[in-house]
Each structure stands twice: as C-alpha cells, then as structure tokens.
Coordinates of C-alpha atoms and ligand atoms in Angstrom, one line a residue:
M1482 CA 69.7 -96.9 -79.5
P1483 CA 71.0 -93.7 -77.9
E1484 CA 74.1 -92.1 -79.5
F1485 CA 77.2 -93.4 -77.8
V1486 CA 79.4 -90.6 -76.5
P1487 CA 82.8 -91.7 -75.2
A1488 CA 84.6 -89.9 -72.4
S1489 CA 86.8 -87.0 -73.4
R1490 CA 89.9 -89.0 -72.5
V1491 CA 89.0 -91.3 -75.4
T1492 CA 88.3 -88.6 -77.9
R1493 CA 91.6 -86.9 -77.0
I1494 CA 93.7 -89.8 -78.2
K1495 CA 94.1 -91.9 -81.4
S1496 CA 94.4 -95.6 -81.8
S1497 CA 97.9 -96.9 -82.1
P1498 CA 99.2 -96.5 -85.7
S1499 CA 101.2 -99.7 -85.5
V1500 CA 98.1 -101.6 -84.5
A1501 CA 96.2 -99.9 -87.4
A1502 CA 99.0 -100.8 -89.8
A1503 CA 98.9 -104.4 -88.6
A1504 CA 95.2 -104.5 -89.2
R1505 CA 95.6 -103.1 -92.7
V1506 CA 98.2 -105.8 -93.5
R1507 CA 95.9 -108.5 -92.3
E1508 CA 93.1 -107.1 -94.5
L1509 CA 95.3 -107.1 -97.6
K1510 CA 96.6 -110.6 -96.9
A1511 CA 93.0 -111.8 -96.5
E1512 CA 92.3 -110.4 -100.0
G1513 CA 95.0 -112.8 -101.2
R1514 CA 97.9 -110.3 -101.7
R1515 CA 101.4 -111.2 -100.6
I1516 CA 102.5 -108.4 -98.4
L1517 CA 106.1 -107.9 -97.4
D1518 CA 105.4 -106.8 -93.8
L1519 CA 108.0 -104.6 -92.2
T1520 CA 105.6 -103.2 -89.6
V1521 CA 105.8 -105.9 -87.0
G1522 CA 106.7 -104.7 -83.4
E1523 CA 107.4 -108.1 -81.9
P1524 CA 110.0 -110.8 -82.3
D1525 CA 109.2 -113.4 -84.9
F1526 CA 110.7 -116.2 -82.7
D1527 CA 108.7 -118.5 -80.5
T1528 CA 109.0 -118.1 -76.7
P1529 CA 111.9 -120.4 -75.5
Q1530 CA 110.9 -123.8 -74.4
H1531 CA 112.2 -123.5 -70.8
I1532 CA 109.9 -120.5 -70.3
K1533 CA 106.9 -122.4 -71.6
D1534 CA 107.8 -125.3 -69.4
A1535 CA 107.9 -123.0 -66.3
A1536 CA 104.4 -121.8 -67.2
A1537 CA 103.1 -125.3 -67.7
A1538 CA 104.6 -126.4 -64.3
A1539 CA 102.9 -123.4 -62.6
I1540 CA 99.6 -124.6 -64.0
D1541 CA 100.2 -128.1 -62.8
R1542 CA 101.2 -126.9 -59.3
G1543 CA 97.8 -125.1 -59.2
E1544 CA 99.3 -121.6 -59.3
T1545 CA 96.2 -120.3 -60.9
K1546 CA 95.0 -117.8 -58.3
Y1547 CA 95.3 -114.1 -57.7
T1548 CA 98.8 -113.1 -56.5
S1549 CA 99.8 -110.1 -54.6
V1550 CA 99.6 -106.8 -56.6
T1551 CA 103.4 -106.9 -56.9
G1552 CA 103.5 -110.5 -57.9
T1553 CA 104.7 -113.9 -56.6
P1554 CA 107.8 -114.0 -54.4
E1555 CA 109.6 -115.8 -57.2
L1556 CA 108.9 -113.0 -59.7
Q1557 CA 109.7 -110.3 -57.2
K1558 CA 113.0 -111.8 -56.5
A1559 CA 113.7 -112.2 -60.2
I1560 CA 112.9 -108.5 -60.9
L1561 CA 115.0 -107.3 -58.0
Q1562 CA 118.0 -109.3 -59.2
T1563 CA 117.4 -108.1 -62.8
L1564 CA 117.1 -104.4 -61.7
H1565 CA 120.4 -104.8 -59.8
R1566 CA 122.1 -106.4 -62.8
K1567 CA 120.9 -103.6 -65.1
T1568 CA 121.4 -100.5 -62.8
G1569 CA 124.0 -101.6 -60.3
Q1570 CA 121.6 -100.3 -57.6
H1571 CA 119.7 -102.2 -55.0
Y1572 CA 115.9 -102.1 -55.2
T1573 CA 113.6 -103.4 -52.5
A1574 CA 110.2 -105.1 -52.8
G1575 CA 108.4 -101.8 -52.0
E1576 CA 110.2 -100.2 -55.0
I1577 CA 108.8 -102.5 -57.8
T1578 CA 105.6 -102.8 -59.7
I1579 CA 104.3 -105.2 -62.3
G1580 CA 101.6 -105.0 -64.9
G1581 CA 100.1 -106.4 -68.1
G1582 CA 103.1 -105.4 -70.3
G1583 CA 105.5 -102.5 -70.1
K1584 CA 102.7 -100.6 -71.8
Q1585 CA 100.3 -100.9 -68.9
V1586 CA 103.0 -100.1 -66.4
I1587 CA 103.8 -96.8 -68.2
F1588 CA 100.1 -95.9 -68.6
T1589 CA 99.5 -96.5 -64.9
A1590 CA 102.6 -94.5 -63.9
F1591 CA 101.1 -91.5 -65.8
M1592 CA 97.7 -92.1 -64.3
A1593 CA 99.2 -92.1 -60.8
T1594 CA 101.1 -88.9 -61.3
L1595 CA 99.6 -86.5 -63.9
D1596 CA 97.0 -83.8 -63.2
A1597 CA 95.6 -81.5 -65.9
G1598 CA 98.3 -79.4 -67.5
D1599 CA 101.3 -81.4 -66.1
E1600 CA 103.9 -81.6 -68.8
V1601 CA 105.8 -84.7 -70.1
V1602 CA 108.9 -84.1 -72.2
I1603 CA 109.0 -86.6 -75.1
S1604 CA 111.8 -86.6 -77.7
A1605 CA 110.7 -87.2 -81.3
P1606 CA 110.8 -89.6 -83.0
Y1607 CA 109.0 -91.3 -80.1
W1608 CA 107.2 -94.6 -79.5
V1609 CA 103.7 -93.9 -80.8
S1610 CA 102.0 -94.6 -77.5
Y1611 CA 103.8 -92.0 -75.2
P1612 CA 101.9 -88.8 -76.3
D1613 CA 98.5 -90.6 -76.3
M1614 CA 99.1 -92.1 -72.9
V1615 CA 100.0 -88.7 -71.5
L1616 CA 96.9 -87.1 -73.2
A1617 CA 94.6 -89.9 -71.9
N1618 CA 95.8 -89.0 -68.4
E1619 CA 95.2 -85.3 -68.7
G1620 CA 98.8 -84.4 -69.2
T1621 CA 100.4 -82.3 -71.9
P1622 CA 103.0 -83.9 -74.1
V1623 CA 105.9 -81.5 -74.8
I1624 CA 107.5 -82.8 -78.0
V1625 CA 111.2 -82.1 -78.6
S1626 CA 112.4 -82.8 -82.1
C1627 CA 115.7 -84.7 -82.1
G1628 CA 117.0 -85.0 -85.6
E1629 CA 119.6 -87.2 -87.3
D1630 CA 122.3 -84.6 -86.4
T1631 CA 122.1 -85.7 -82.7
G1632 CA 121.5 -89.4 -83.6
F1633 CA 117.8 -88.9 -82.9
K1634 CA 118.7 -88.3 -79.2
L1635 CA 117.8 -85.7 -76.7
T1636 CA 120.8 -83.4 -75.9
P1637 CA 121.3 -81.6 -72.6
E1638 CA 120.6 -78.2 -74.3
A1639 CA 117.3 -79.4 -75.8
L1640 CA 116.3 -81.0 -72.5
A1641 CA 117.1 -77.8 -70.6
G1642 CA 115.0 -75.8 -73.1
A1643 CA 112.0 -78.0 -72.7
L1644 CA 111.8 -78.1 -68.9
T1645 CA 109.3 -75.7 -67.2
E1646 CA 107.6 -75.3 -63.8
R1647 CA 104.9 -77.7 -65.0
T1648 CA 107.3 -80.5 -66.1
K1649 CA 106.4 -83.7 -64.3
W1650 CA 108.2 -86.3 -66.4
V1651 CA 110.9 -86.7 -69.0
I1652 CA 110.8 -89.9 -71.0
L1653 CA 114.0 -91.6 -72.2
N1654 CA 113.8 -94.7 -74.4
T1655 CA 117.0 -96.5 -74.9
P1656 CA 117.4 -98.4 -77.3
S1657 CA 114.7 -96.5 -79.1
N1658 CA 111.6 -97.5 -80.9
P1659 CA 111.6 -96.3 -83.8
T1660 CA 115.2 -95.4 -84.4
G1661 CA 117.3 -98.0 -82.6
A1662 CA 119.3 -95.2 -81.1
V1663 CA 121.2 -95.9 -77.8
Y1664 CA 122.3 -93.4 -75.3
S1665 CA 125.9 -93.6 -74.3
R1666 CA 127.2 -93.3 -70.7
E1667 CA 128.4 -89.8 -71.5
E1668 CA 125.2 -88.7 -73.1
L1669 CA 123.2 -89.9 -70.1
A1670 CA 125.6 -88.1 -67.8
G1671 CA 125.0 -84.9 -69.7
L1672 CA 121.2 -85.3 -69.3
A1673 CA 121.7 -86.1 -65.6
A1674 CA 123.6 -82.9 -65.1
V1675 CA 120.6 -80.9 -66.3
L1676 CA 118.1 -83.0 -64.3
K1677 CA 120.1 -82.4 -61.1
D1678 CA 119.0 -78.7 -61.3
H1679 CA 115.3 -79.7 -61.6
P1680 CA 114.6 -81.7 -58.4
G1681 CA 110.8 -81.8 -59.1
V1682 CA 111.2 -83.6 -62.5
Y1683 CA 110.8 -87.4 -62.7
V1684 CA 112.4 -89.5 -65.4
L1685 CA 110.8 -92.6 -67.0
T1686 CA 113.5 -94.7 -68.7
D1687 CA 111.9 -97.2 -70.9
E1688 CA 114.4 -99.9 -71.4
I1689 CA 112.2 -102.6 -72.9
Y1690 CA 114.7 -103.3 -75.7
D1691 CA 117.8 -103.2 -73.6
E1692 CA 118.8 -106.8 -74.2
I1693 CA 118.7 -106.3 -78.0
H1694 CA 121.8 -104.2 -78.8
F1695 CA 124.7 -104.6 -81.1
G1696 CA 127.6 -103.0 -79.3
E1697 CA 130.1 -104.7 -77.0
E1698 CA 128.9 -103.0 -73.8
P1699 CA 125.5 -103.7 -72.2
I1700 CA 122.9 -100.8 -72.5
T1701 CA 123.5 -98.2 -69.8
S1702 CA 120.7 -97.2 -67.5
L1703 CA 120.4 -93.6 -66.4
V1704 CA 120.3 -94.8 -62.8
A1705 CA 123.7 -96.6 -63.3
V1706 CA 125.3 -93.3 -64.4
A1707 CA 123.5 -91.1 -61.9
P1708 CA 122.5 -93.1 -58.8
E1709 CA 121.7 -89.8 -57.1
L1710 CA 118.7 -89.6 -59.4
K1711 CA 117.4 -93.0 -58.3
D1712 CA 114.7 -91.5 -56.1
R1713 CA 113.0 -89.9 -59.1
V1714 CA 113.6 -92.4 -61.9
L1715 CA 111.2 -95.1 -62.9
V1716 CA 113.0 -97.8 -64.8
T1717 CA 110.4 -99.6 -67.0
N1718 CA 111.0 -102.9 -68.7
G1719 CA 109.3 -106.2 -69.5
V1720 CA 109.8 -109.6 -71.0
S1721 CA 108.0 -109.0 -74.3
K1722 CA 110.9 -108.2 -76.6
A1723 CA 114.0 -109.9 -75.2
Y1724 CA 112.3 -113.3 -74.6
A1725 CA 109.8 -113.2 -77.4
M1726 CA 106.9 -113.0 -74.9
T1727 CA 104.7 -110.3 -76.3
G1728 CA 101.5 -112.3 -75.8
W1729 CA 102.3 -113.2 -72.2
R1730 CA 101.8 -109.5 -71.2
L1731 CA 104.2 -109.0 -68.4
G1732 CA 106.0 -105.7 -67.7
Y1733 CA 107.7 -104.3 -64.6
A1734 CA 109.3 -101.2 -63.2
G1735 CA 111.5 -100.1 -60.4
G1736 CA 111.3 -96.7 -58.8
P1737 CA 111.0 -94.7 -55.6
A1738 CA 108.7 -96.3 -53.0
P1739 CA 106.1 -93.5 -52.8
L1740 CA 105.7 -93.4 -56.6
V1741 CA 105.5 -97.1 -56.8
A1742 CA 103.0 -97.3 -54.0
A1743 CA 100.7 -94.9 -55.9
I1744 CA 101.0 -97.0 -59.0
N1745 CA 100.3 -100.2 -57.1
K1746 CA 97.3 -98.6 -55.4
L1747 CA 95.8 -98.0 -58.9
Q1748 CA 96.9 -101.5 -60.0
S1749 CA 95.1 -103.0 -57.1
Q1750 CA 91.8 -101.5 -58.3
M1751 CA 92.5 -102.0 -62.0
S1752 CA 93.7 -105.6 -62.5
S1753 CA 94.8 -106.9 -59.0
C1754 CA 97.7 -108.5 -60.7
P1755 CA 98.9 -109.9 -64.1
S1756 CA 98.3 -113.5 -64.9
S1757 CA 99.9 -115.9 -62.4
I1758 CA 101.0 -118.2 -65.2
S1759 CA 102.7 -115.3 -67.0
Q1760 CA 104.4 -114.4 -63.8
A1761 CA 105.9 -117.9 -63.5
A1762 CA 107.0 -117.7 -67.1
A1763 CA 108.6 -114.2 -66.6
A1764 CA 110.5 -115.3 -63.5
A1765 CA 111.9 -118.2 -65.6
A1766 CA 112.8 -115.8 -68.4
L1767 CA 114.6 -113.4 -66.2
T1768 CA 116.5 -115.9 -64.1
G1769 CA 117.0 -118.7 -66.7
D1770 CA 119.5 -119.4 -69.5
H1771 CA 120.1 -116.3 -71.7
A1772 CA 121.4 -118.2 -74.7
F1773 CA 118.2 -117.4 -76.6
V1774 CA 118.8 -113.7 -76.1
R1775 CA 122.3 -113.9 -77.4
E1776 CA 121.4 -116.0 -80.4
S1777 CA 118.4 -113.8 -81.4
V1778 CA 120.6 -110.7 -81.2
E1779 CA 123.0 -112.3 -83.7
V1780 CA 120.1 -113.0 -86.0
Y1781 CA 118.8 -109.4 -85.7
R1782 CA 122.3 -108.1 -86.3
E1783 CA 122.5 -110.0 -89.6
R1784 CA 119.1 -108.7 -90.7
R1785 CA 120.0 -105.1 -89.6
D1786 CA 123.2 -105.2 -91.7
A1787 CA 121.3 -106.5 -94.7
A1788 CA 118.5 -103.9 -94.3
V1789 CA 120.8 -100.9 -93.7
S1790 CA 123.1 -101.7 -96.7
G1791 CA 120.2 -102.6 -99.0
L1792 CA 118.3 -99.4 -98.2
N1793 CA 121.3 -97.1 -98.4
A1794 CA 121.8 -98.4 -101.9
V1795 CA 118.4 -97.1 -102.9
N1796 CA 118.7 -93.6 -104.5
G1797 CA 116.8 -91.1 -102.4
L1798 CA 116.8 -93.1 -99.1
Q1799 CA 119.3 -92.8 -96.3
C1800 CA 119.4 -95.2 -93.4
A1801 CA 121.5 -94.6 -90.2
T1802 CA 122.8 -97.8 -88.5
P1803 CA 120.6 -98.6 -85.5
E1804 CA 122.5 -99.7 -82.4
G1805 CA 119.7 -101.6 -80.8
A1806 CA 116.1 -102.8 -80.8
F1807 CA 114.9 -104.3 -84.2
Y1808 CA 113.9 -101.1 -86.1
A1809 CA 115.5 -98.7 -88.6
Y1810 CA 114.3 -95.2 -89.3
I1811 CA 114.9 -94.2 -92.9
N1812 CA 115.2 -90.7 -94.3
C1813 CA 113.1 -90.5 -97.4
A1814 CA 113.5 -86.7 -98.1
G1815 CA 115.0 -87.7 -101.5
V1816 CA 111.7 -89.0 -102.8
I1817 CA 109.4 -86.2 -101.5
G1818 CA 108.2 -84.1 -104.4
K1819 CA 108.5 -87.0 -106.9
T1820 CA 105.6 -88.4 -109.0
T1821 CA 104.3 -91.9 -109.1
P1822 CA 103.8 -93.8 -112.4
D1823 CA 100.1 -93.1 -112.2
G1824 CA 100.6 -89.4 -111.7
R1825 CA 100.3 -88.8 -108.0
Q1826 CA 102.7 -86.6 -106.2
I1827 CA 104.6 -87.9 -103.1
S1828 CA 104.1 -84.9 -100.8
N1829 CA 105.0 -86.5 -97.5
D1830 CA 106.1 -89.7 -95.8
E1831 CA 102.6 -90.9 -95.5
D1832 CA 102.1 -90.7 -99.3
F1833 CA 105.4 -92.6 -99.7
T1834 CA 104.4 -95.4 -97.4
L1835 CA 101.0 -95.7 -99.1
Y1836 CA 102.8 -95.8 -102.5
L1837 CA 105.1 -98.6 -101.2
L1838 CA 102.1 -100.6 -100.0
E1839 CA 100.2 -100.2 -103.3
A1840 CA 103.1 -100.4 -105.8
A1841 CA 105.5 -102.7 -104.0
S1842 CA 103.3 -104.6 -101.5
V1843 CA 105.7 -103.5 -98.8
A1844 CA 104.2 -102.4 -95.5
V1845 CA 106.2 -99.9 -93.4
I1846 CA 105.1 -97.1 -91.1
Q1847 CA 105.3 -93.4 -91.9
G1848 CA 107.5 -91.1 -89.8
S1849 CA 104.7 -88.7 -89.1
A1850 CA 103.3 -91.4 -86.7
Y1851 CA 106.5 -91.1 -84.7
G1852 CA 106.6 -87.3 -84.7
L1853 CA 109.5 -86.7 -87.1
S1854 CA 109.2 -86.5 -90.9
P1855 CA 110.1 -87.3 -93.7
Y1856 CA 111.0 -90.8 -92.5
F1857 CA 109.6 -94.3 -92.4
R1858 CA 110.2 -97.1 -89.9
I1859 CA 110.9 -100.7 -90.8
S1860 CA 111.1 -103.6 -88.4
Y1861 CA 113.5 -106.3 -89.1
A1862 CA 111.9 -108.7 -86.7
T1863 CA 111.1 -110.8 -89.7
G1864 CA 113.0 -113.3 -91.8
L1865 CA 115.9 -112.3 -94.2
P1866 CA 114.0 -113.5 -97.3
V1867 CA 111.2 -111.0 -96.6
I1868 CA 113.7 -108.3 -95.9
D1869 CA 115.6 -109.0 -99.1
D1870 CA 112.4 -109.1 -101.2
A1871 CA 111.1 -106.0 -99.6
I1872 CA 114.3 -104.0 -100.3
A1873 CA 114.3 -105.2 -104.0
A1874 CA 110.6 -104.1 -104.2
I1875 CA 111.3 -100.7 -102.6
E1876 CA 114.2 -100.2 -105.0
K1877 CA 112.0 -100.9 -108.0
A1878 CA 109.2 -98.7 -106.7
V1879 CA 111.6 -95.8 -106.0
R1880 CA 113.2 -96.2 -109.5
A1881 CA 109.7 -95.9 -111.0
L1882 CA 109.3 -92.4 -109.5
A1883 CA 109.8 -89.4 -111.7
Ligands
PLP1037 C1 109.3 -98.4 -76.7 C2 108.4 -99.4 -76.2 N1 108.1 -99.4 -74.9 C3 107.2 -100.2 -74.3 C4 106.6 -101.2 -75.1 C5 105.6 -102.1 -74.4 O1 105.8 -103.4 -74.6 P1 105.0 -104.5 -73.7 O2 103.7 -103.8 -73.3 O3 104.7 -105.6 -74.7 O4 105.9 -104.8 -72.6 C6 106.8 -101.2 -76.5 C7 106.1 -102.2 -77.4 O5 106.1 -102.1 -78.6 C8 107.8 -100.3 -77.0 O6 108.1 -100.3 -78.3

C-alpha cells in the first residue's frame, strides 16, 4: 500500500483535545475503572420531549428531503425571531446561514473569508477549536493572553495591540468555554470603540452558551451594544447547549448578506443543508416552551456553586466563579513544582491532570489545551454526586503531594 500523505491543512492542525480526553475516559472505563469524568462538553440532560415530538412529526409528514441551503421556512423564521430577540436587530433571510452545528458554521465562515496569512485574533484561554479551524483554512491565529486579572476577557487595550493590517477577524466568545466568563455591556462597548477605528475587521461572536448564564440580565450581544457594527459581525449560535441537542447537529449564524452569501455558496457544495429532521427539531426548540432552559440553568447553578466552593477549599487551587456556560477554569499554580507520592514532579498543568487521572480517577482537561497555563478546566454538566466525589478525590490527591 502506498504511504498515505494527508494534505498540509491536515498536518497543520491537531485533533480536538476534548475529543481525545473523552476517548481516553472511554478507554479507562472499558478497563473497568470508575472514572469521575469532568471533561464532558455537553449537557447531561435528554433533549426535551416537545422537541423530539416535533422531529417525529416531521418524519411522519415526509419532511425527509433536501431543504434549501438556508433551511426550511419554519427554521428560517425561528432563527430570524431568535436573532431579533438576542440582538434587538432585524435580520433578513439573506443574512442567515445554518450548518451541522455551530462548529461547522464557524469553520465555513473561516473557509469563506481567509486567505494565506490573514490574521484572526483569539483571546486565550480559548475554545480549543478556534486556532485549528483558522490554521486549517490557511489563516494565522494571533493569540492574546487574557489572564484572571481581566476576568479572562479581552480588554480594549489588548485588542488594539493585536490588530494589524492583516487582521480579518476577532473572535469573541461569551459566555466562554473554558472559563464561563461573560462580557458586560460596558466591556463590549469598550471593544466596539476600538473596532470602529478598524473598518476592515470582522467580528465573530460565538454565543453558543448564551442561554446558560447565572446573572439577572440576559447575555448581551455585541450587535445589541453596537448596532453600527452589524454589517461586520457574524453572530454564531446553535441548539446544542441550551436545548441539550448536541447530537442533532444544528447551528446557525446571522451576519452581513455578502459574507453570508459566501458561506452559503460553500455550504451548497459541502453539505447542501443540515438534516431536515434536525431542522424541524431546532425550529421547535427555538420557538417552543423555554421552561427546560430555565430549569437546567438552575441545576447548573447548584453544581457550579458546589464545584467552586469545593475546589476553593483545596489548598493550592483557586477557582473564579463562572458567570455562564457549564465550565470552570481552575488556577493550579499552587501545585506546580510539587512531587507525587511515587516521586514524579508536577512541572505543568498537563502533569497535574495526568496525576489526577491516575491517582484520583478524575478526568479534567489541562489549561495548555486552551492556551493559558497553569490551569485546568472542569465541566459541571454532570451530576452533583460525581462532582462531590471528584472534589473529594482531588482534595485527597492534592494533599498527598509533597
Ligand atoms: C465555544 C463553543 N463554540 C461552539 C461550539 C460548537 O457547538 P456545536 O457544534 O455543537 O453547535 C462549542 C462546542 O463545544 C463550543 O464550546
């Protein structure tokens, strides 16, 4: 067999660390070990019944064919209403795109816009996929470290310092994966003021976790704060996280018509459209009863509070309180340099996460995967008993370090 040589776009990127972590957890479980898994990037709830019913009804009606690239009229209407609710701005059918998850929408947006050397400003810690999506599409990720002192958020000064002639995009993710940080209205206004002076720069606001937040006020979209930027902002979202629909693979975005047309042109050659059944389910999710969303946020809140207070009680760990999503990003500087009972030194956050897996059977993801060390990410999209047991096991493992 001839040696297989992948395209350079494949060798430029790495596989998703969270997918790799999930595979490792599955392997260990298959060996019979009880793993306390805090790596999961998806809700642990089932999709609400009324959404499943809408999908079943679509099947029964024979809605099992290709749809238009931008979806069924029902889904389009649902997305336009939703974008209006979230941004306060009116979008038209020519300003929306859909895809197989928010992930695919973002990937296609980069594919539609990046040429070799075009820069994309990404604040770290970042969702693991952004830099690799940029690299796969010939772009250059420009990573801006945003530490705990700014709540892990991009400041106007840091943004201004990162913009160059080659900047094509700035990515904002609120609430953030992996930190749960949320941009306030004032913070967004500060960033918008910088962006106003750079008319060639587009902004991708990834708002996939926007329904999962713990404050009184809804999450603010950049477009709501700075409508004058609407013609260069792509608002991306999807039904995965809010409605526990990760497996349905349905994401969407709203943005300026020429950009969206370019994305849709690629979509027409890539997948034609996402599953017609998932489209019916997504339309029901967006327009239907939101009690599930409210109830699940209360469950996440209880778990968040348990995780944050439990982890802060561990000597050497510090956990800021996340304002949204279902992750926490924990500072583990206090354990770096220590030695494990079997004599290995913890030199970085990757060593620490490996130690937690081996010594405490707790699976978490190292901060280096998200571009800011020494930290680790936990997901609390898992039951309280697992969270409580994991914290007790982490505490014991940390206590055993010398
Ligand atoms: C920040 C962020 N954006 C986008 C996505 C994509 O989600 P999906 O493709 O399921 O819509 C994820 C999923 O983990 C995410 O964490």
